[in-house]
PDB file of C-alpha atoms in Angstrom:
ATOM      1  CA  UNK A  23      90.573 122.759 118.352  1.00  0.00           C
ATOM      2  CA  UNK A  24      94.173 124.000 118.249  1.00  0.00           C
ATOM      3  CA  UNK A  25      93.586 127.574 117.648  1.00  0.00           C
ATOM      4  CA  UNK A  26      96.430 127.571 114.864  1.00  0.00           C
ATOM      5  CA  UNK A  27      94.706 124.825 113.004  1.00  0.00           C
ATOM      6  CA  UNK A  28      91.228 127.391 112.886  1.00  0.00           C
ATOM      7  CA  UNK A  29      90.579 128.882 109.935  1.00  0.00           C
ATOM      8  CA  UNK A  30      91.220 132.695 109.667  1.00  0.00           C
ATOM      9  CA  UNK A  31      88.807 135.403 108.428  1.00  0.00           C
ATOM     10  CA  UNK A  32      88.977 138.870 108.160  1.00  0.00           C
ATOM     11  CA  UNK A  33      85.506 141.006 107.551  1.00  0.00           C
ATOM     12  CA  UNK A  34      86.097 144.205 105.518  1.00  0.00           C
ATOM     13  CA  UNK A  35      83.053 146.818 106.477  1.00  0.00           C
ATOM     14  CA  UNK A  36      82.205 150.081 107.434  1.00  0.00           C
ATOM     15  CA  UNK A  37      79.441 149.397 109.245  1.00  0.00           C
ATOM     16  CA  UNK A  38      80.394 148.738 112.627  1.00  0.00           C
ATOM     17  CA  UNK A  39      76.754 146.879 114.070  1.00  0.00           C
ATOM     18  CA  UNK A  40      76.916 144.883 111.318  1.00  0.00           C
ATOM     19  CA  UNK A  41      80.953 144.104 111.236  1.00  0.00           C
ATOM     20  CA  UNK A  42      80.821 143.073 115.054  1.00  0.00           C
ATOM     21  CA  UNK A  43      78.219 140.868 114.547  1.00  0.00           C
ATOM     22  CA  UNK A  44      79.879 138.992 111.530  1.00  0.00           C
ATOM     23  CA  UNK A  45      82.852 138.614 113.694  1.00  0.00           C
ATOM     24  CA  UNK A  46      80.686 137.343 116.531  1.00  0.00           C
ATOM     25  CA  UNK A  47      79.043 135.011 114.612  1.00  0.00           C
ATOM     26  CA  UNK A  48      82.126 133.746 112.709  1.00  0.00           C
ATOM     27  CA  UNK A  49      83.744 133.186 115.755  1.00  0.00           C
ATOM     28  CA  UNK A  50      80.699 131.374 117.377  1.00  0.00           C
ATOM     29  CA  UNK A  51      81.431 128.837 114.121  1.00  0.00           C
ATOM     30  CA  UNK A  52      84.511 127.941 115.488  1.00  0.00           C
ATOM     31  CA  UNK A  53      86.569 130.419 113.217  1.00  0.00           C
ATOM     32  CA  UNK A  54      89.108 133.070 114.033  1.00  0.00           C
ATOM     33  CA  UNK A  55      87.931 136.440 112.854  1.00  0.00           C
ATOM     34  CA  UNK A  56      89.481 139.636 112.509  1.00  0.00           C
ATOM     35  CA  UNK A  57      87.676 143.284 111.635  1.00  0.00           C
ATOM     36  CA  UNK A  58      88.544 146.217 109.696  1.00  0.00           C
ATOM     37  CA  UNK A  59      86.674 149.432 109.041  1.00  0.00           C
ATOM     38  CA  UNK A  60      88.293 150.321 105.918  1.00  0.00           C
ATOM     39  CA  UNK A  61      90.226 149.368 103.017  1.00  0.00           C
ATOM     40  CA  UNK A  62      93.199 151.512 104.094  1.00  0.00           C
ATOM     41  CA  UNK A  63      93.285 149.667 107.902  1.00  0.00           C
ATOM     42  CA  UNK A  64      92.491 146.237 105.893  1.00  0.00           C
ATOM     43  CA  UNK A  65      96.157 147.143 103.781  1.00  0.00           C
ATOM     44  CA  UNK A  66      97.812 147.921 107.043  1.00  0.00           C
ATOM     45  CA  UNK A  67      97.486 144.234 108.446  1.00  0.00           C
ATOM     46  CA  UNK A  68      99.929 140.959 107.723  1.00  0.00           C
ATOM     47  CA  UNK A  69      96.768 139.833 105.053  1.00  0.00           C
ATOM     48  CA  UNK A  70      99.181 136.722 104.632  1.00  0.00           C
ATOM     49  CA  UNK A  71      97.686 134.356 107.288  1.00  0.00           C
ATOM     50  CA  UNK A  72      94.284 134.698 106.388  1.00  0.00           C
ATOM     51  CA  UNK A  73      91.803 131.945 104.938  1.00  0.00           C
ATOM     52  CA  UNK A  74      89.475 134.384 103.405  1.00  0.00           C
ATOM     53  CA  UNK A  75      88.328 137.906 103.364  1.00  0.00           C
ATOM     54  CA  UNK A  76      84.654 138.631 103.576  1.00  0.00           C
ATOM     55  CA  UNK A  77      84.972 141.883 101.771  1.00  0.00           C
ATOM     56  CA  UNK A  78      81.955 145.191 101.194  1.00  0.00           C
ATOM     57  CA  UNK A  79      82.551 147.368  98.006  1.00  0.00           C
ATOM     58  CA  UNK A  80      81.542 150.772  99.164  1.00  0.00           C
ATOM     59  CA  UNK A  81      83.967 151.449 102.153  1.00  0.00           C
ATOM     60  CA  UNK A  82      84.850 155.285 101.514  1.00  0.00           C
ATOM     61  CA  UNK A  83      87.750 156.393  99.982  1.00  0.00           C
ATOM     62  CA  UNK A  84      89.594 153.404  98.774  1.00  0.00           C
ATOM     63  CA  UNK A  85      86.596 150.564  97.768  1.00  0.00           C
ATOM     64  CA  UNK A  86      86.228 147.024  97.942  1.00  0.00           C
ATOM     65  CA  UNK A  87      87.080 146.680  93.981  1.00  0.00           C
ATOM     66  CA  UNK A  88      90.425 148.530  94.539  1.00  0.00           C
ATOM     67  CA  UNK A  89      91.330 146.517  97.725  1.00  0.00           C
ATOM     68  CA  UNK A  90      90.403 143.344  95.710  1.00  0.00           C
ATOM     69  CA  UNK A  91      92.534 144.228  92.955  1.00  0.00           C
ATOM     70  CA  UNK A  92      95.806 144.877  95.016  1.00  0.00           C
ATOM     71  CA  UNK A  93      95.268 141.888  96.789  1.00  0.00           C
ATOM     72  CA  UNK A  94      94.494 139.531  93.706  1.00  0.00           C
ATOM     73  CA  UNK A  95      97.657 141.244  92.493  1.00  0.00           C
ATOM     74  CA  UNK A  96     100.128 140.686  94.994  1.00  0.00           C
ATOM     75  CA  UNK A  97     101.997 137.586  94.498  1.00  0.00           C
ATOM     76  CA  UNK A  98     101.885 136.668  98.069  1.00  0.00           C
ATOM     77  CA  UNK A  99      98.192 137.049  98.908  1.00  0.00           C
ATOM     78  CA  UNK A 100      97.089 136.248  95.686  1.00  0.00           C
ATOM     79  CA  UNK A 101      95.633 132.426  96.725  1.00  0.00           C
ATOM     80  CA  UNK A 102      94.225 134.075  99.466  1.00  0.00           C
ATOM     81  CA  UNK A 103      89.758 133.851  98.502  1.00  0.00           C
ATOM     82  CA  UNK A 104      87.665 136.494  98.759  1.00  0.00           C
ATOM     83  CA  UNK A 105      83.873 137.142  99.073  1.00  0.00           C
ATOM     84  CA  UNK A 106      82.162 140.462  98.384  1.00  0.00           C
ATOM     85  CA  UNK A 107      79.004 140.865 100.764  1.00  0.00           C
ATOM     86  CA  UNK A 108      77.604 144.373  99.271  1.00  0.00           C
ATOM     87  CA  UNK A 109      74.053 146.240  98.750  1.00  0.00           C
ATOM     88  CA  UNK A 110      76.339 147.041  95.262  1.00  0.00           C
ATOM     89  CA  UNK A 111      73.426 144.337  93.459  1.00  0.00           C
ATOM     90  CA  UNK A 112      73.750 145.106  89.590  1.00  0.00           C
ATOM     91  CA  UNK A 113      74.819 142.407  87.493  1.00  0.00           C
ATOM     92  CA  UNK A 114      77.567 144.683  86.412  1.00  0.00           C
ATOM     93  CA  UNK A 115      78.957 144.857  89.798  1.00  0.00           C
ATOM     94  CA  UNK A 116      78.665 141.521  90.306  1.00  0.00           C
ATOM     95  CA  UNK A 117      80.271 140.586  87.171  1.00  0.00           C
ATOM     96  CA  UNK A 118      83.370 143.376  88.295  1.00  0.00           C
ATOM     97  CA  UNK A 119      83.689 141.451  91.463  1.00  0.00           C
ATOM     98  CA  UNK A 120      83.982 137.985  90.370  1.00  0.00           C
ATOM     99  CA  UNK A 121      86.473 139.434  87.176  1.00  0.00           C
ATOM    100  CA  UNK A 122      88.628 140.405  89.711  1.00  0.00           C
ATOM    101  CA  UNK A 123      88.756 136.935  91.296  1.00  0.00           C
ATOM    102  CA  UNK A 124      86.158 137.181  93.936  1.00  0.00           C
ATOM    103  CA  UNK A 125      85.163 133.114  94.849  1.00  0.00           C
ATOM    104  CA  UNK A 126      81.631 134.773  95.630  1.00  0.00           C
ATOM    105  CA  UNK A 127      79.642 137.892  95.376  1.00  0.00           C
ATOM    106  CA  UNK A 128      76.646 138.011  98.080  1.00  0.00           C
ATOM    107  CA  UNK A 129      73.818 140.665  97.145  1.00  0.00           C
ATOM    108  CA  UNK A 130      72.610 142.531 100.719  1.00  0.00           C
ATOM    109  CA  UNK A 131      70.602 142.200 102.393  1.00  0.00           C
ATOM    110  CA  UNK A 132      71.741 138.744 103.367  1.00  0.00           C
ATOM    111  CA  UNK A 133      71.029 136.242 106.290  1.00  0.00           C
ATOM    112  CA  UNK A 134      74.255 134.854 108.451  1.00  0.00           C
ATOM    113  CA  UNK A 135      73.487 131.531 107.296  1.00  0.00           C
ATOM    114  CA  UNK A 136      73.815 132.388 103.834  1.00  0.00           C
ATOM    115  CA  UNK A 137      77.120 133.678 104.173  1.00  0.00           C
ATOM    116  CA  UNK A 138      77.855 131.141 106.530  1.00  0.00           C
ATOM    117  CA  UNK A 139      76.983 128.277 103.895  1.00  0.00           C
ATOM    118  CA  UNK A 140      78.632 129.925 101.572  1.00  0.00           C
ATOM    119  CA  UNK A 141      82.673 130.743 103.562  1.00  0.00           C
ATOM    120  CA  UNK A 142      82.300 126.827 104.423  1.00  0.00           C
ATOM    121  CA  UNK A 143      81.777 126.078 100.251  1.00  0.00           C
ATOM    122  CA  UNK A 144      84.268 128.534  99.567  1.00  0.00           C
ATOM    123  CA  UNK A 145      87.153 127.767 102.120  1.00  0.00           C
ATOM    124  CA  UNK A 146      86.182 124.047 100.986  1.00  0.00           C
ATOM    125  CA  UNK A 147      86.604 124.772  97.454  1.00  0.00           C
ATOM    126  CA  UNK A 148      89.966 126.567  98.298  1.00  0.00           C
ATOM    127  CA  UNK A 149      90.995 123.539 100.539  1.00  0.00           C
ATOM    128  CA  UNK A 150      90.599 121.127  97.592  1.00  0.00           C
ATOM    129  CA  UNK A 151      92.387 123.338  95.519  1.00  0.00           C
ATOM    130  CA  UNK A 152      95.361 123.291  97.373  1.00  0.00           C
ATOM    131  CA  UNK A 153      98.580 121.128  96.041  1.00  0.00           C
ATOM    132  CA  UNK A 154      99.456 118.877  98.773  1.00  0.00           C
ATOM    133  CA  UNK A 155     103.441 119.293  99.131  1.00  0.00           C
ATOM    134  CA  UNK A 156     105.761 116.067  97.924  1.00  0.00           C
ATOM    135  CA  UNK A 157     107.237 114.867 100.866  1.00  0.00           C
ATOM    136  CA  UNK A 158     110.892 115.076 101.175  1.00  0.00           C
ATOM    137  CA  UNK A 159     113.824 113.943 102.823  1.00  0.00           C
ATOM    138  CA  UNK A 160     116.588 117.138 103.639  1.00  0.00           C
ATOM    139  CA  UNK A 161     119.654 118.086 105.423  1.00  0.00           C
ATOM    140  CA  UNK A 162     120.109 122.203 104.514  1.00  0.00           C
ATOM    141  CA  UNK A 163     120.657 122.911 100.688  1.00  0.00           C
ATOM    142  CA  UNK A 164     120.165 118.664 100.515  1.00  0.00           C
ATOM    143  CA  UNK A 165     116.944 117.769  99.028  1.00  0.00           C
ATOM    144  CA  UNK A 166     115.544 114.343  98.008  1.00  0.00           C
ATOM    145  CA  UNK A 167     111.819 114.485  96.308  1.00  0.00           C
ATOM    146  CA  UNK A 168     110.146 110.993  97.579  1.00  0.00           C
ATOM    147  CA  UNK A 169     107.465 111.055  94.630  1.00  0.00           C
ATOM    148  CA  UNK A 170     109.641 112.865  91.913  1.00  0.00           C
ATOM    149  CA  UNK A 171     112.985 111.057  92.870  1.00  0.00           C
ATOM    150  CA  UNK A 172     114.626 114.232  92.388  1.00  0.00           C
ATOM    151  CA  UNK A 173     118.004 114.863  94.256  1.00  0.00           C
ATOM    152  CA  UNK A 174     118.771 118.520  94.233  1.00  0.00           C
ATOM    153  CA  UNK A 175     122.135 120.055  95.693  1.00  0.00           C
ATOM    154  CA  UNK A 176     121.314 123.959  96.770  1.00  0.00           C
ATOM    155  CA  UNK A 177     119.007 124.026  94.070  1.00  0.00           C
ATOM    156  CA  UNK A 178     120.938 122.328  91.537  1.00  0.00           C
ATOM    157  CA  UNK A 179     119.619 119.006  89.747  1.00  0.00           C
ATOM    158  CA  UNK A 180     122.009 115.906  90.946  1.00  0.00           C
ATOM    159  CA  UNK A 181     121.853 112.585  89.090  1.00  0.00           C
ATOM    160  CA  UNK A 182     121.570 109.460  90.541  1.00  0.00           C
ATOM    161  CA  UNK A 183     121.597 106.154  89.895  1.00  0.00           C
ATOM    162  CA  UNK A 184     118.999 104.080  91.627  1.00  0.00           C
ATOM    163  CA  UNK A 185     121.197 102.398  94.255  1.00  0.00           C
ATOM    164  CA  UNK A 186     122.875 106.189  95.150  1.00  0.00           C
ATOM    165  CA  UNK A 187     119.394 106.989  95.625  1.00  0.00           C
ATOM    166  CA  UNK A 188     118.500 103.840  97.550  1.00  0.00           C
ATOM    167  CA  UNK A 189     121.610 104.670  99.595  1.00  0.00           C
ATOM    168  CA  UNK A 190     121.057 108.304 100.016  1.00  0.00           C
ATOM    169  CA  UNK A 191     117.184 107.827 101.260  1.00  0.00           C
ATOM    170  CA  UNK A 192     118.651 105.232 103.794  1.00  0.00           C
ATOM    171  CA  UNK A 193     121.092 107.363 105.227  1.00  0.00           C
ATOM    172  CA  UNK A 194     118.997 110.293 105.324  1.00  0.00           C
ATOM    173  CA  UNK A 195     116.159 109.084 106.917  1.00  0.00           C
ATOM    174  CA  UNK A 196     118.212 107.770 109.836  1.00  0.00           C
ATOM    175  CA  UNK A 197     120.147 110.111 110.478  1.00  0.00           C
ATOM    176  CA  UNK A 198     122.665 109.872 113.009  1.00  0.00           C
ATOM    177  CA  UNK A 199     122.404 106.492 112.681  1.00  0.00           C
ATOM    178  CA  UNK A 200     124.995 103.886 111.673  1.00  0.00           C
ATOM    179  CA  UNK A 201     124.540 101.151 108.930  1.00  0.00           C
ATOM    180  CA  UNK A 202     126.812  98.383 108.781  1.00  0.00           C
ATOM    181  CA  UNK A 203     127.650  96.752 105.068  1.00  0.00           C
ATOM    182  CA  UNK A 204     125.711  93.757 105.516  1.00  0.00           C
ATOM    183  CA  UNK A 205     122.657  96.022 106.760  1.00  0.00           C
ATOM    184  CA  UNK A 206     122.646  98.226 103.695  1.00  0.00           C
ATOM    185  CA  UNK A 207     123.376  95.285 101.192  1.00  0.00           C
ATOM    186  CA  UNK A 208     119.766  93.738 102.829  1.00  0.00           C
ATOM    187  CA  UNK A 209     118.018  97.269 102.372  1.00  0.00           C
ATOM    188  CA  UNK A 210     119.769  98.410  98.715  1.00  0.00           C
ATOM    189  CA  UNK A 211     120.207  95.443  97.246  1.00  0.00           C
ATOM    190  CA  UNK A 212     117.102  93.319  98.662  1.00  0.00           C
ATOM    191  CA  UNK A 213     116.754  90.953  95.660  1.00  0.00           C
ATOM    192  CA  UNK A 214     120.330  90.349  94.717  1.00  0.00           C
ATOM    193  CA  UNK A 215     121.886  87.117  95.055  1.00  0.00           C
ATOM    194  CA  UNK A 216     125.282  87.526  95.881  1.00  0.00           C
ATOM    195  CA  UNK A 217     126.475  90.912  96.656  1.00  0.00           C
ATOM    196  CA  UNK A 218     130.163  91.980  97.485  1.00  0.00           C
ATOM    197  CA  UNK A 219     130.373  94.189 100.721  1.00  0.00           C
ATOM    198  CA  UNK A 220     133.190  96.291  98.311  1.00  0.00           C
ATOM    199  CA  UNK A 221     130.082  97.164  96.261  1.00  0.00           C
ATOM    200  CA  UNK A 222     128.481  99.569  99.199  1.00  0.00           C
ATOM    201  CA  UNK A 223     131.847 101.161  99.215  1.00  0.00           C
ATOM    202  CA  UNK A 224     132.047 101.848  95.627  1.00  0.00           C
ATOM    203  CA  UNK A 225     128.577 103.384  95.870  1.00  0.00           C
ATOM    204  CA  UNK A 226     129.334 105.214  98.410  1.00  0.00           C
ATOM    205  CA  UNK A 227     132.482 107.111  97.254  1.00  0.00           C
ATOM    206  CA  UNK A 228     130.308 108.077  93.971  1.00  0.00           C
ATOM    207  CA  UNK A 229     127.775 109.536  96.353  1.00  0.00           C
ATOM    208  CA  UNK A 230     129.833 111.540  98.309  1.00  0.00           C
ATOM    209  CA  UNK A 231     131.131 112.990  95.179  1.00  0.00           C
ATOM    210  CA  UNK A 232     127.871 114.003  93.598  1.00  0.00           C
ATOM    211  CA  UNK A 233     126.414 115.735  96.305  1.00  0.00           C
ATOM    212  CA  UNK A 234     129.848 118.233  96.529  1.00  0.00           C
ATOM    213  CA  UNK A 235     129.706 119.809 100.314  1.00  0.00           C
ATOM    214  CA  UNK A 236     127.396 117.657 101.454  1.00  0.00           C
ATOM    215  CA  UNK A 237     128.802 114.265 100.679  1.00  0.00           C
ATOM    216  CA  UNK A 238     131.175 114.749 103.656  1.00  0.00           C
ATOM    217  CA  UNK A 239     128.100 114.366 105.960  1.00  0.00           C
ATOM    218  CA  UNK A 240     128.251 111.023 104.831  1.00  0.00           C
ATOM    219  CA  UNK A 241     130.302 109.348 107.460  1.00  0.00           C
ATOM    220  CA  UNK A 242     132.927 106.198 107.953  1.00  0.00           C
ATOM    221  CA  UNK A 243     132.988 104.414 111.355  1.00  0.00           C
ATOM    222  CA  UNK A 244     135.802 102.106 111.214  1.00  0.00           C
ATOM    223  CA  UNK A 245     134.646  98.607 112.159  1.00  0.00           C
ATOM    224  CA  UNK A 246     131.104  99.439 111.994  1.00  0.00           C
ATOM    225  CA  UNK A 247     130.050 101.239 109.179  1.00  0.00           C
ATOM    226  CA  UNK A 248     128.214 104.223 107.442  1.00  0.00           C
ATOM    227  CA  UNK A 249     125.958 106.862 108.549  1.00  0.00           C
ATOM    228  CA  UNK A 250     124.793 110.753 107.540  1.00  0.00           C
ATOM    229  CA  UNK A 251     125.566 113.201 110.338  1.00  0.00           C
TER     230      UNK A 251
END
């Protein structure tokens, strides 16, 4: 499996036996796994990549709870889930954990398939959770939304009129590539009867002015046609 495509885990515990053999055993699972021995050498790490941090409470000076709450916190690593594995087994504990957006609070001691089960459910649940991106079409500050139909400019909200869109997705999904009229008039304007080549010119100039610096990417090649370079 493509190593970047493996989920990645960092254990947070002081207790080095039992740390290694997480790791081990994480790794064994086809996972990429990471260790820290502290809170304080968890916060000195890019957290960012991770998948999930399998977290213990008591950890010395700075605790589970506290390194929970900065990361639940921090805009950035927020999404990021979290599991407490901890002898820490009151309810209240429990209840603090999960308040603080734990996915999962294990009570030690634990077996590795336990935990095991439960980073699969977890990274599952996380997985599903996950907005799948709308895709797009884009040239630098040029953006077309394919499910939204939104044209933005730099950021800025462009109308357009179906065929400008039509057009526009055309163009810049081939880029590079040159349309004659008669090619665009089949592809914008499928169902039309009769059609006047003039018409993709028309359309054209109106595009190129809506989309300001960009519309000059938008290309003439005299005798042949248009295309978006």
């Amino acid at each position: 499996m493509d190593q970047s495509l493996r989920p990645r885990i960092l254990v947070v515990e002081d207790d080095p036996t039992l740390c290694d053999t997480l790791q081990l055993n994480l790794e064994l699972e086809g996972y990429q796994a990471d260790v820290a021995y502290t809170a304080e050498d968890a916060l000195k790490m890019d957290l960012a990549p991770y998948s999930l941090i399998l977290l213990d409470v008591m950890l010395g000076e700075m605790s589970g709870f506290k390194l929970a709450r900065h990361i639940k916190s921090t805009p950035a690593l927020s999404h990021i889930p979290i599991i407490f594995c901890t002898a820490r087994d009151s309810e209240d504990d429990m209840v603090t954990g999960l308040n603080l957006g734990a996915d999962d609070y294990i009570f030690k001691p634990y077996t590795l398939r336990n935990v095991l089960t439960r980073i699969k459910t977890v990274l599952r649940r996380a997985q599903a959770a996950t907005p799948t991106p709308s895709p797009t079409l884009s040239y630098e500050g040029l953006v077309l939304d394919l499910d939204s139909k939104r044209c933005t400019v730099d950021g800025k909200d462009i109308r357009l009129i179906k065929k400008e869109w039509d057009l526009l997705e055309l163009l810049l999904s081939h880029q590079g590539r040159i349309f004659t009229r008669e090619e665009i008039l089949k592809r914008a304007w499928p169902q039309e009867v009769v059609v006047l080549e003039r018409t993709v010119d028309v359309n054209i100039t109106r595009l190129r002015q809506k989309l300001g610096p960009y519309g000059s990417h938008i290309v003439t090649r005299s005798g042949f046609g248009y295309g978006f370079e």
